[in-house]
XYZ file of C-alpha atoms in Angstrom:
157
model
C -40.267 -44.600 33.048
C -41.751 -44.644 36.503
C -39.470 -43.869 39.393
C -40.586 -44.649 42.940
C -40.730 -41.564 45.158
C -40.424 -41.829 48.890
C -43.225 -40.007 50.617
C -42.329 -37.956 53.669
C -43.565 -39.315 56.962
C -46.808 -37.683 58.001
C -47.016 -36.087 61.371
C -50.278 -36.601 63.205
C -52.470 -33.543 63.380
C -53.011 -31.917 66.710
C -56.252 -32.673 68.444
C -58.973 -30.192 67.616
C -60.603 -30.345 71.002
C -61.183 -27.022 72.640
C -60.287 -26.713 76.251
C -62.453 -24.293 78.152
C -60.791 -22.953 81.214
C -63.167 -21.397 83.650
C -61.497 -19.349 86.277
C -63.043 -20.096 89.625
C -64.790 -17.050 90.962
C -63.646 -16.189 94.460
C -65.863 -16.948 97.417
C -66.288 -13.920 99.643
C -69.156 -14.535 102.009
C -68.562 -11.826 104.588
C -71.963 -10.082 104.544
C -71.751 -6.639 102.945
C -74.497 -4.081 102.270
C -76.037 -4.339 98.815
C -75.770 -0.561 98.498
C -75.657 0.667 94.919
C -74.575 -2.702 93.503
C -76.608 -4.099 90.663
C -76.826 -7.871 90.807
C -77.570 -9.308 87.384
C -76.784 -13.011 87.692
C -78.680 -15.936 89.148
C -79.348 -15.328 92.836
C -81.618 -15.964 95.783
C -83.261 -13.374 97.978
C -84.347 -14.195 101.519
C -86.902 -11.613 102.677
C -86.985 -11.271 106.465
C -89.234 -8.905 108.423
C -86.827 -7.472 110.996
C -83.358 -6.019 110.481
C -81.983 -8.015 113.424
C -83.254 -11.320 111.986
C -81.787 -10.423 108.591
C -78.388 -9.711 110.172
C -78.456 -13.043 112.034
C -79.412 -14.909 108.849
C -76.639 -13.195 106.857
C -74.066 -14.185 109.484
C -75.323 -17.789 109.426
C -75.170 -17.884 105.610
C -71.534 -16.818 105.438
C -70.571 -20.430 106.250
C -72.941 -21.991 103.722
C -70.809 -23.745 101.050
C -73.432 -22.912 98.385
C -72.959 -19.154 98.898
C -70.361 -17.325 96.828
C -71.406 -13.808 97.936
C -73.728 -12.559 100.689
C -75.292 -9.092 100.503
C -77.598 -7.462 103.037
C -80.307 -4.862 102.736
C -82.006 -3.476 105.839
C -85.512 -1.998 105.808
C -84.309 1.610 105.343
C -82.058 0.608 102.417
C -84.908 -1.373 100.841
C -87.126 1.703 101.136
C -84.525 3.922 99.425
C -84.251 1.446 96.547
C -88.072 1.236 96.384
C -88.329 5.040 96.117
C -85.929 5.050 93.155
C -87.763 2.214 91.407
C -91.164 3.893 91.797
C -90.079 7.529 91.485
C -92.542 8.096 88.638
C -95.480 6.375 90.379
C -96.749 8.409 93.348
C -99.432 5.968 94.533
C -97.102 3.130 95.612
C -94.823 5.711 97.237
C -97.695 7.155 99.260
C -98.731 3.716 100.497
C -95.265 2.519 101.480
C -93.072 3.261 104.477
C -89.746 1.721 105.513
C -91.594 -0.470 108.032
C -93.769 -2.046 105.326
C -90.778 -3.409 103.380
C -88.807 -6.434 104.576
C -85.075 -6.595 105.101
C -83.333 -9.008 102.739
C -80.290 -11.199 102.278
C -79.182 -11.478 98.649
C -77.186 -14.628 97.868
C -75.031 -15.250 94.809
C -74.605 -19.028 94.522
C -71.467 -20.989 93.796
C -71.609 -22.114 90.133
C -73.391 -25.433 89.738
C -75.620 -24.985 92.787
C -79.168 -26.321 92.504
C -80.773 -22.991 93.414
C -84.302 -24.414 93.593
C -83.196 -27.035 96.095
C -81.185 -24.447 98.008
C -84.234 -22.161 98.178
C -86.292 -25.020 99.653
C -83.534 -25.669 102.187
C -83.438 -21.977 103.169
C -87.208 -21.883 103.669
C -86.834 -24.679 106.214
C -83.694 -23.256 107.793
C -85.093 -19.732 108.275
C -88.724 -20.007 109.371
C -88.809 -16.237 110.097
C -88.255 -15.567 106.388
C -91.355 -14.119 104.759
C -90.280 -15.406 101.368
C -87.315 -16.965 99.546
C -87.156 -16.091 95.842
C -84.937 -17.438 93.092
C -84.170 -14.632 90.646
C -83.167 -16.066 87.279
C -82.202 -13.272 84.870
C -82.340 -15.573 81.845
C -85.994 -16.377 82.543
C -86.772 -12.709 83.195
C -84.931 -11.590 80.024
C -86.916 -14.092 77.946
C -90.098 -12.259 78.950
C -88.729 -8.800 78.115
C -89.124 -7.032 74.803
C -85.618 -5.559 75.014
C -82.381 -7.416 75.579
C -80.571 -6.456 78.773
C -76.822 -5.916 78.640
C -74.745 -9.024 79.283
C -73.998 -9.894 82.874
C -70.347 -10.523 83.787
C -69.423 -13.894 85.378
C -69.250 -12.216 88.792
C -73.022 -11.601 88.648
C -72.521 -7.884 89.391
C -72.441 -4.795 87.196
């Protein structure tokens, strides 16, 4: 004999969508010396000949909405970093003095910034800049034979 059985009501399954929550990184654009910081994320570098022009550019960039962090490096600081980078190569060290290296403003962009477009804008905005470079660690890492350690979301190690 067949007896009808009442099936329990099915509850709908929860959605399987993943929600990614990205904590907004704080904007702190007061210019600070680069010092011993190691920047590892996407960034722009504005190379400017004179320390005074670099300082003026850094102050102007603190109000740029595309900047998340602003770091400065005067000519003497650039020379100290250069000496560490080329410590095992005497020829470049002999040919270089602090006056031959430019001062620089290092900019960490707000996420989602078109850094190529921003670089073009900065070239127009700062005609005294010798060069504006976009440093993309992913592109650089792709050309390396070793894998660099991961870079935290802050862009600094």
